[in-house]
Amino acid sequence: QGETTEISVLTNVEKQITGHLEQEQLQFFTEDGLNYFSYYGVHALAEVGLFPLQITTTDANGKTFTYDQLVRIASGGYGNEVVTVVGDEYLDRAAIAEEDAYMAGIFETTSSERYWDGPFQYPVEKYILWSSFGNRRNYNGGGYYFYHTGMDFGVNVPNLNIYAPAAGEVVMAETLTIKGNAILINHGWGVFSGYWHLSEFEVEVGDFVEPGDIIGVMGNTGRSAGTHLHFEIDIHGTPVNPQTWLTQSFPSFEP
């Protein structure tokens, strides 16, 4: 639950590759026509159990090969936490659903080019980790109806700068109800990074950033209980554990 699944297909000739996992379609990307990669985000609330993975390859002559395997999804072992925020408007289900639908449209801007290289850098210089990914959240005593979709980094005085962790294109930089001042970077191959609750923007839509570029400043906007940075990684719109991308290199091997 909540982790990144990398599926690689190595061929000796260029092929068309399709597939699905958990009944969700997989998108495969390649840089050389021989080595194909697909990234799939397992939802943090995904059902635990065995699920079918199917991959089909088709060559230029129309010859196909289909591979089937069961994949086990295990519990992420996440804990619980209580968060007190000001204003029940930030917990309105309709407002949350509307913002999620808006974000889903942006996540469709997937690029077939991979912009990042190696592990992602931390988006802050020094930090206090307020909250980890996946924790089930009780807001204002309302019950554990939500889960944390990223990592929360606390204040690092006097430096509140936020840095791009990897190369990519800024596809959103605007004020939202729940996320506050928010930035979204497209890193290609369906991988995005998000930054919520900012006080200032240092980039705008269309900018291409490199690792270490300043993109914004920590803040306390939107559904926030204090000045901090919410940092998340999304794969085709599904939040996954950002810590994995900060410590592990994808692709897991270079052809």
mmCIF file of C-alpha atoms in Angstrom:
data_model
loop_
_atom_site.group_PDB
_atom_site.id
_atom_site.type_symbol
_atom_site.label_atom_id
_atom_site.label_comp_id
_atom_site.label_asym_id
_atom_site.label_seq_id
_atom_site.Cartn_x
_atom_site.Cartn_y
_atom_site.Cartn_z
ATOM 1 C CA GLN A 1 0.000 0.000 0.000
ATOM 2 C CA GLY A 2 1.230 3.442 -0.930
ATOM 3 C CA GLU A 3 4.412 2.395 -2.692
ATOM 4 C CA THR A 4 5.767 2.702 -6.232
ATOM 5 C CA THR A 5 5.648 -0.325 -8.513
ATOM 6 C CA GLU A 6 8.141 -0.356 -11.377
ATOM 7 C CA ILE A 7 7.481 -2.802 -14.219
ATOM 8 C CA SER A 8 10.183 -3.216 -16.858
ATOM 9 C CA VAL A 9 10.052 -5.088 -20.151
ATOM 10 C CA LEU A 10 13.318 -5.713 -22.025
ATOM 11 C CA THR A 11 13.064 -6.641 -25.710
ATOM 12 C CA ASN A 12 15.374 -7.242 -28.659
ATOM 13 C CA VAL A 13 13.164 -5.392 -31.161
ATOM 14 C CA GLU A 14 10.835 -2.423 -30.846
ATOM 15 C CA LYS A 15 7.366 -3.432 -29.687
ATOM 16 C CA GLN A 16 4.026 -2.031 -28.610
ATOM 17 C CA ILE A 17 3.400 -2.891 -24.968
ATOM 18 C CA THR A 18 0.143 -2.719 -23.035
ATOM 19 C CA GLY A 19 -0.951 -4.084 -19.702
ATOM 20 C CA HIS A 20 -2.966 -3.719 -16.549
ATOM 21 C CA LEU A 21 -2.550 -4.179 -12.799
ATOM 22 C CA GLU A 22 -5.469 -4.145 -10.372
ATOM 23 C CA GLN A 23 -7.653 -3.613 -13.463
ATOM 24 C CA GLU A 24 -5.895 -0.277 -14.060
ATOM 25 C CA GLN A 25 -4.237 0.325 -17.423
ATOM 26 C CA LEU A 26 -0.442 0.578 -17.439
ATOM 27 C CA GLN A 27 1.461 3.080 -19.566
ATOM 28 C CA PHE A 28 4.876 2.005 -20.824
ATOM 29 C CA PHE A 29 7.633 4.427 -21.799
ATOM 30 C CA THR A 30 10.933 3.887 -23.579
ATOM 31 C CA GLU A 31 14.017 5.903 -24.479
ATOM 32 C CA ASP A 32 15.609 3.432 -26.873
ATOM 33 C CA GLY A 33 12.750 1.281 -28.222
ATOM 34 C CA LEU A 34 14.101 -1.810 -26.458
ATOM 35 C CA ASN A 35 13.751 -1.143 -22.737
ATOM 36 C CA TYR A 36 10.261 -0.216 -21.532
ATOM 37 C CA PHE A 37 9.220 1.022 -18.095
ATOM 38 C CA SER A 38 5.870 1.563 -16.426
ATOM 39 C CA TYR A 39 5.268 3.165 -13.033
ATOM 40 C CA TYR A 40 2.196 2.321 -11.024
ATOM 41 C CA GLY A 41 1.209 3.891 -7.732
ATOM 42 C CA VAL A 42 -0.465 1.510 -5.307
ATOM 43 C CA HIS A 43 -3.105 3.506 -3.427
ATOM 44 C CA ALA A 44 -2.422 3.854 0.300
ATOM 45 C CA LEU A 45 -5.929 2.514 0.974
ATOM 46 C CA ALA A 46 -5.746 -0.274 -1.622
ATOM 47 C CA GLU A 47 -7.292 -3.603 -0.730
ATOM 48 C CA VAL A 48 -4.757 -6.133 0.522
ATOM 49 C CA GLY A 49 -4.467 -9.400 -1.409
ATOM 50 C CA LEU A 50 -3.499 -10.938 -4.759
ATOM 51 C CA PHE A 51 -4.262 -9.048 -7.965
ATOM 52 C CA PRO A 52 -3.707 -9.884 -11.648
ATOM 53 C CA LEU A 53 -0.884 -8.335 -13.648
ATOM 54 C CA GLN A 54 -1.067 -8.829 -17.415
ATOM 55 C CA ILE A 55 1.371 -7.555 -20.038
ATOM 56 C CA THR A 56 0.962 -7.947 -23.804
ATOM 57 C CA THR A 57 3.680 -7.205 -26.352
ATOM 58 C CA THR A 58 3.095 -6.802 -30.096
ATOM 59 C CA ASP A 59 5.864 -6.613 -32.697
ATOM 60 C CA ALA A 60 5.841 -4.946 -36.119
ATOM 61 C CA ASN A 61 4.501 -8.146 -37.725
ATOM 62 C CA GLY A 62 1.525 -8.297 -35.381
ATOM 63 C CA LYS A 63 2.876 -11.202 -33.355
ATOM 64 C CA THR A 64 1.745 -10.961 -29.740
ATOM 65 C CA PHE A 65 2.903 -12.430 -26.458
ATOM 66 C CA THR A 66 0.924 -12.196 -23.220
ATOM 67 C CA TYR A 67 2.370 -12.606 -19.736
ATOM 68 C CA ASP A 68 0.196 -13.133 -16.634
ATOM 69 C CA GLN A 69 1.169 -13.075 -12.975
ATOM 70 C CA LEU A 70 -0.481 -12.467 -9.628
ATOM 71 C CA VAL A 71 0.937 -9.575 -7.603
ATOM 72 C CA ARG A 72 0.533 -9.396 -3.849
ATOM 73 C CA ILE A 73 -0.376 -6.069 -2.272
ATOM 74 C CA ALA A 74 0.571 -5.991 1.403
ATOM 75 C CA SER A 75 -0.377 -3.630 4.198
ATOM 76 C CA GLY A 76 1.685 -0.455 4.462
ATOM 77 C CA GLY A 77 1.521 -0.635 8.262
ATOM 78 C CA TYR A 78 0.585 3.022 8.583
ATOM 79 C CA GLY A 79 -0.372 4.593 11.900
ATOM 80 C CA ASN A 80 -2.956 7.106 13.057
ATOM 81 C CA GLU A 81 -2.663 10.792 13.932
ATOM 82 C CA VAL A 82 -4.951 13.577 15.063
ATOM 83 C CA VAL A 83 -4.786 16.979 13.332
ATOM 84 C CA THR A 84 -6.611 20.106 14.482
ATOM 85 C CA VAL A 85 -7.256 22.726 11.817
ATOM 86 C CA VAL A 86 -9.185 25.969 11.862
ATOM 87 C CA GLY A 87 -12.364 25.974 9.795
ATOM 88 C CA ASP A 88 -14.618 23.059 8.895
ATOM 89 C CA GLU A 89 -14.756 24.385 5.329
ATOM 90 C CA TYR A 90 -11.437 22.624 4.781
ATOM 91 C CA LEU A 91 -13.120 19.283 5.520
ATOM 92 C CA ASP A 92 -16.095 19.764 3.213
ATOM 93 C CA ARG A 93 -16.396 16.582 1.138
ATOM 94 C CA ALA A 94 -17.805 18.434 -1.883
ATOM 95 C CA ALA A 95 -14.947 20.971 -1.889
ATOM 96 C CA ILE A 96 -12.371 18.189 -1.564
ATOM 97 C CA ALA A 97 -13.952 16.198 -4.414
ATOM 98 C CA GLU A 98 -14.076 19.289 -6.645
ATOM 99 C CA GLU A 99 -10.394 20.040 -6.040
ATOM 100 C CA ASP A 100 -9.433 16.401 -6.626
ATOM 101 C CA ALA A 101 -11.326 16.413 -9.933
ATOM 102 C CA TYR A 102 -9.522 19.580 -10.996
ATOM 103 C CA MET A 103 -6.155 18.034 -10.146
ATOM 104 C CA ALA A 104 -7.039 14.868 -12.060
ATOM 105 C CA GLY A 105 -7.247 16.913 -15.237
ATOM 106 C CA ILE A 106 -3.740 18.279 -14.697
ATOM 107 C CA PHE A 107 -2.335 14.802 -14.080
ATOM 108 C CA GLU A 108 -3.394 13.906 -17.615
ATOM 109 C CA THR A 109 -0.527 16.084 -18.925
ATOM 110 C CA THR A 110 1.816 13.076 -18.742
ATOM 111 C CA SER A 111 4.989 13.469 -20.806
ATOM 112 C CA SER A 112 6.547 10.582 -22.734
ATOM 113 C CA GLU A 113 9.973 12.092 -21.966
ATOM 114 C CA ARG A 114 11.730 11.362 -18.659
ATOM 115 C CA TYR A 115 13.126 14.597 -17.210
ATOM 116 C CA TRP A 116 14.522 13.324 -13.894
ATOM 117 C CA ASP A 117 17.784 11.452 -13.377
ATOM 118 C CA GLY A 118 18.561 9.450 -10.245
ATOM 119 C CA PRO A 119 17.066 9.896 -6.767
ATOM 120 C CA PHE A 120 15.096 13.054 -6.025
ATOM 121 C CA GLN A 121 16.714 15.639 -3.761
ATOM 122 C CA TYR A 122 15.048 16.857 -0.577
ATOM 123 C CA PRO A 123 12.877 19.938 -1.303
ATOM 124 C CA VAL A 124 14.204 21.709 1.829
ATOM 125 C CA GLU A 125 17.761 22.224 3.112
ATOM 126 C CA LYS A 126 17.207 21.249 6.741
ATOM 127 C CA TYR A 127 13.965 20.096 8.194
ATOM 128 C CA ILE A 128 11.844 18.715 10.988
ATOM 129 C CA LEU A 129 9.573 15.936 9.751
ATOM 130 C CA TRP A 130 6.128 16.698 11.123
ATOM 131 C CA SER A 131 4.239 13.856 9.529
ATOM 132 C CA SER A 132 5.015 10.894 7.287
ATOM 133 C CA PHE A 133 3.131 9.552 4.295
ATOM 134 C CA GLY A 134 0.170 7.228 4.722
ATOM 135 C CA ASN A 135 -0.879 7.999 8.298
ATOM 136 C CA ARG A 136 -4.643 7.771 8.780
ATOM 137 C CA ARG A 137 -5.821 11.209 9.852
ATOM 138 C CA ASN A 138 -8.513 12.388 12.223
ATOM 139 C CA TYR A 139 -9.230 16.068 11.530
ATOM 140 C CA ASN A 140 -10.908 18.085 14.290
ATOM 141 C CA GLY A 141 -12.059 14.916 16.067
ATOM 142 C CA GLY A 142 -14.178 13.802 13.133
ATOM 143 C CA GLY A 143 -12.786 10.266 12.857
ATOM 144 C CA TYR A 144 -10.104 8.644 10.705
ATOM 145 C CA TYR A 145 -11.690 9.434 7.360
ATOM 146 C CA PHE A 146 -8.557 10.680 5.551
ATOM 147 C CA TYR A 147 -4.942 9.670 5.027
ATOM 148 C CA HIS A 148 -1.793 11.775 4.600
ATOM 149 C CA THR A 149 -0.820 11.939 0.936
ATOM 150 C CA GLY A 150 2.734 13.209 1.463
ATOM 151 C CA MET A 151 5.447 14.277 3.911
ATOM 152 C CA ASP A 152 5.159 17.405 6.063
ATOM 153 C CA PHE A 153 8.389 19.327 6.652
ATOM 154 C CA GLY A 154 8.372 21.844 9.531
ATOM 155 C CA VAL A 155 9.851 25.322 9.704
ATOM 156 C CA ASN A 156 13.585 25.776 9.148
ATOM 157 C CA VAL A 157 14.296 29.326 10.281
ATOM 158 C CA PRO A 158 15.553 31.498 8.659
ATOM 159 C CA ASN A 159 15.480 29.527 5.400
ATOM 160 C CA LEU A 160 11.939 28.689 4.283
ATOM 161 C CA ASN A 161 12.895 28.159 0.655
ATOM 162 C CA ILE A 162 11.519 25.193 -1.279
ATOM 163 C CA TYR A 163 13.737 23.616 -3.935
ATOM 164 C CA ALA A 164 12.945 21.516 -6.992
ATOM 165 C CA PRO A 165 14.006 17.922 -6.193
ATOM 166 C CA ALA A 166 14.432 16.935 -9.839
ATOM 167 C CA ALA A 167 14.145 18.348 -13.342
ATOM 168 C CA GLY A 168 10.670 18.938 -14.706
ATOM 169 C CA GLU A 169 8.050 21.339 -16.032
ATOM 170 C CA VAL A 170 5.808 23.408 -13.763
ATOM 171 C CA VAL A 171 2.226 22.525 -14.732
ATOM 172 C CA MET A 172 0.412 24.251 -11.855
ATOM 173 C CA ALA A 173 1.163 27.239 -9.625
ATOM 174 C CA GLU A 174 -2.028 28.648 -8.125
ATOM 175 C CA THR A 175 -4.169 29.039 -5.026
ATOM 176 C CA LEU A 176 -6.558 26.196 -4.160
ATOM 177 C CA THR A 177 -9.022 25.843 -1.286
ATOM 178 C CA ILE A 178 -7.567 22.763 0.423
ATOM 179 C CA LYS A 179 -3.961 22.796 -0.746
ATOM 180 C CA GLY A 180 -3.565 26.555 -0.470
ATOM 181 C CA ASN A 181 -0.836 28.033 -2.640
ATOM 182 C CA ALA A 182 0.219 24.950 -4.573
ATOM 183 C CA ILE A 183 2.818 23.955 -7.169
ATOM 184 C CA LEU A 184 2.860 20.815 -9.294
ATOM 185 C CA ILE A 185 5.865 19.697 -11.357
ATOM 186 C CA ASN A 186 5.673 17.170 -14.191
ATOM 187 C CA HIS A 187 8.816 14.996 -14.221
ATOM 188 C CA GLY A 188 7.673 12.838 -17.147
ATOM 189 C CA TRP A 189 6.562 9.194 -17.462
ATOM 190 C CA GLY A 190 3.525 9.899 -15.273
ATOM 191 C CA VAL A 191 5.561 11.112 -12.265
ATOM 192 C CA PHE A 192 4.672 14.436 -10.579
ATOM 193 C CA SER A 193 5.778 16.225 -7.413
ATOM 194 C CA GLY A 194 3.491 18.523 -5.423
ATOM 195 C CA TYR A 195 4.097 21.333 -2.906
ATOM 196 C CA TRP A 196 1.170 22.636 -0.842
ATOM 197 C CA HIS A 197 0.488 25.497 1.649
ATOM 198 C CA LEU A 198 3.125 27.885 0.252
ATOM 199 C CA SER A 199 3.349 31.574 1.139
ATOM 200 C CA GLU A 200 5.030 32.624 -2.123
ATOM 201 C CA PHE A 201 5.544 31.355 -5.655
ATOM 202 C CA GLU A 202 8.940 31.645 -7.331
ATOM 203 C CA VAL A 203 7.885 29.884 -10.552
ATOM 204 C CA GLU A 204 4.963 29.934 -12.942
ATOM 205 C CA VAL A 205 3.287 27.479 -15.273
ATOM 206 C CA GLY A 206 5.519 26.595 -18.207
ATOM 207 C CA ASP A 207 8.817 27.088 -16.357
ATOM 208 C CA PHE A 208 11.309 24.243 -16.622
ATOM 209 C CA VAL A 209 13.210 23.697 -13.388
ATOM 210 C CA GLU A 210 16.406 21.876 -12.521
ATOM 211 C CA PRO A 211 17.329 20.204 -9.204
ATOM 212 C CA GLY A 212 18.024 22.846 -6.562
ATOM 213 C CA ASP A 213 16.082 25.684 -8.212
ATOM 214 C CA ILE A 214 14.026 27.715 -5.726
ATOM 215 C CA ILE A 215 10.344 27.242 -6.584
ATOM 216 C CA GLY A 216 8.580 28.775 -3.580
ATOM 217 C CA VAL A 217 8.507 29.588 0.123
ATOM 218 C CA MET A 218 6.906 27.649 2.984
ATOM 219 C CA GLY A 219 3.607 28.977 4.243
ATOM 220 C CA ASN A 220 0.378 28.301 6.111
ATOM 221 C CA THR A 221 -2.281 28.522 3.407
ATOM 222 C CA GLY A 222 -5.222 26.202 2.791
ATOM 223 C CA ARG A 223 -5.872 23.273 5.162
ATOM 224 C CA SER A 224 -2.823 23.826 7.296
ATOM 225 C CA ALA A 225 -2.179 23.762 11.042
ATOM 226 C CA GLY A 226 0.999 25.866 10.895
ATOM 227 C CA THR A 227 3.813 26.958 8.614
ATOM 228 C CA HIS A 228 5.193 23.906 6.826
ATOM 229 C CA LEU A 229 5.694 22.248 3.446
ATOM 230 C CA HIS A 230 3.538 19.360 2.326
ATOM 231 C CA PHE A 231 5.591 17.453 -0.254
ATOM 232 C CA GLU A 232 4.176 14.602 -2.275
ATOM 233 C CA ILE A 233 4.900 12.365 -5.250
ATOM 234 C CA ASP A 234 2.028 11.338 -7.520
ATOM 235 C CA ILE A 235 2.093 8.645 -10.189
ATOM 236 C CA HIS A 236 -0.669 9.239 -12.743
ATOM 237 C CA GLY A 237 -2.489 11.080 -9.970
ATOM 238 C CA THR A 238 -2.061 8.498 -7.188
ATOM 239 C CA PRO A 239 -0.007 9.737 -4.200
ATOM 240 C CA VAL A 240 2.847 7.404 -3.247
ATOM 241 C CA ASN A 241 5.458 7.398 -0.490
ATOM 242 C CA PRO A 242 7.829 10.318 -1.309
ATOM 243 C CA GLN A 243 10.562 8.886 0.910
ATOM 244 C CA THR A 244 11.058 6.091 -1.621
ATOM 245 C CA TRP A 245 11.856 8.620 -4.366
ATOM 246 C CA LEU A 246 14.285 10.455 -2.065
ATOM 247 C CA THR A 247 16.295 7.312 -1.323
ATOM 248 C CA GLN A 248 15.886 5.098 -4.387
ATOM 249 C CA SER A 249 16.839 5.665 -8.018
ATOM 250 C CA PHE A 250 14.320 5.052 -10.795
ATOM 251 C CA PRO A 251 14.585 3.328 -13.190
ATOM 252 C CA SER A 252 15.976 0.753 -10.786
ATOM 253 C CA PHE A 253 18.573 -0.108 -13.443
ATOM 254 C CA GLU A 254 19.854 1.756 -16.478
ATOM 255 C CA PRO A 255 19.877 -0.200 -19.802
#
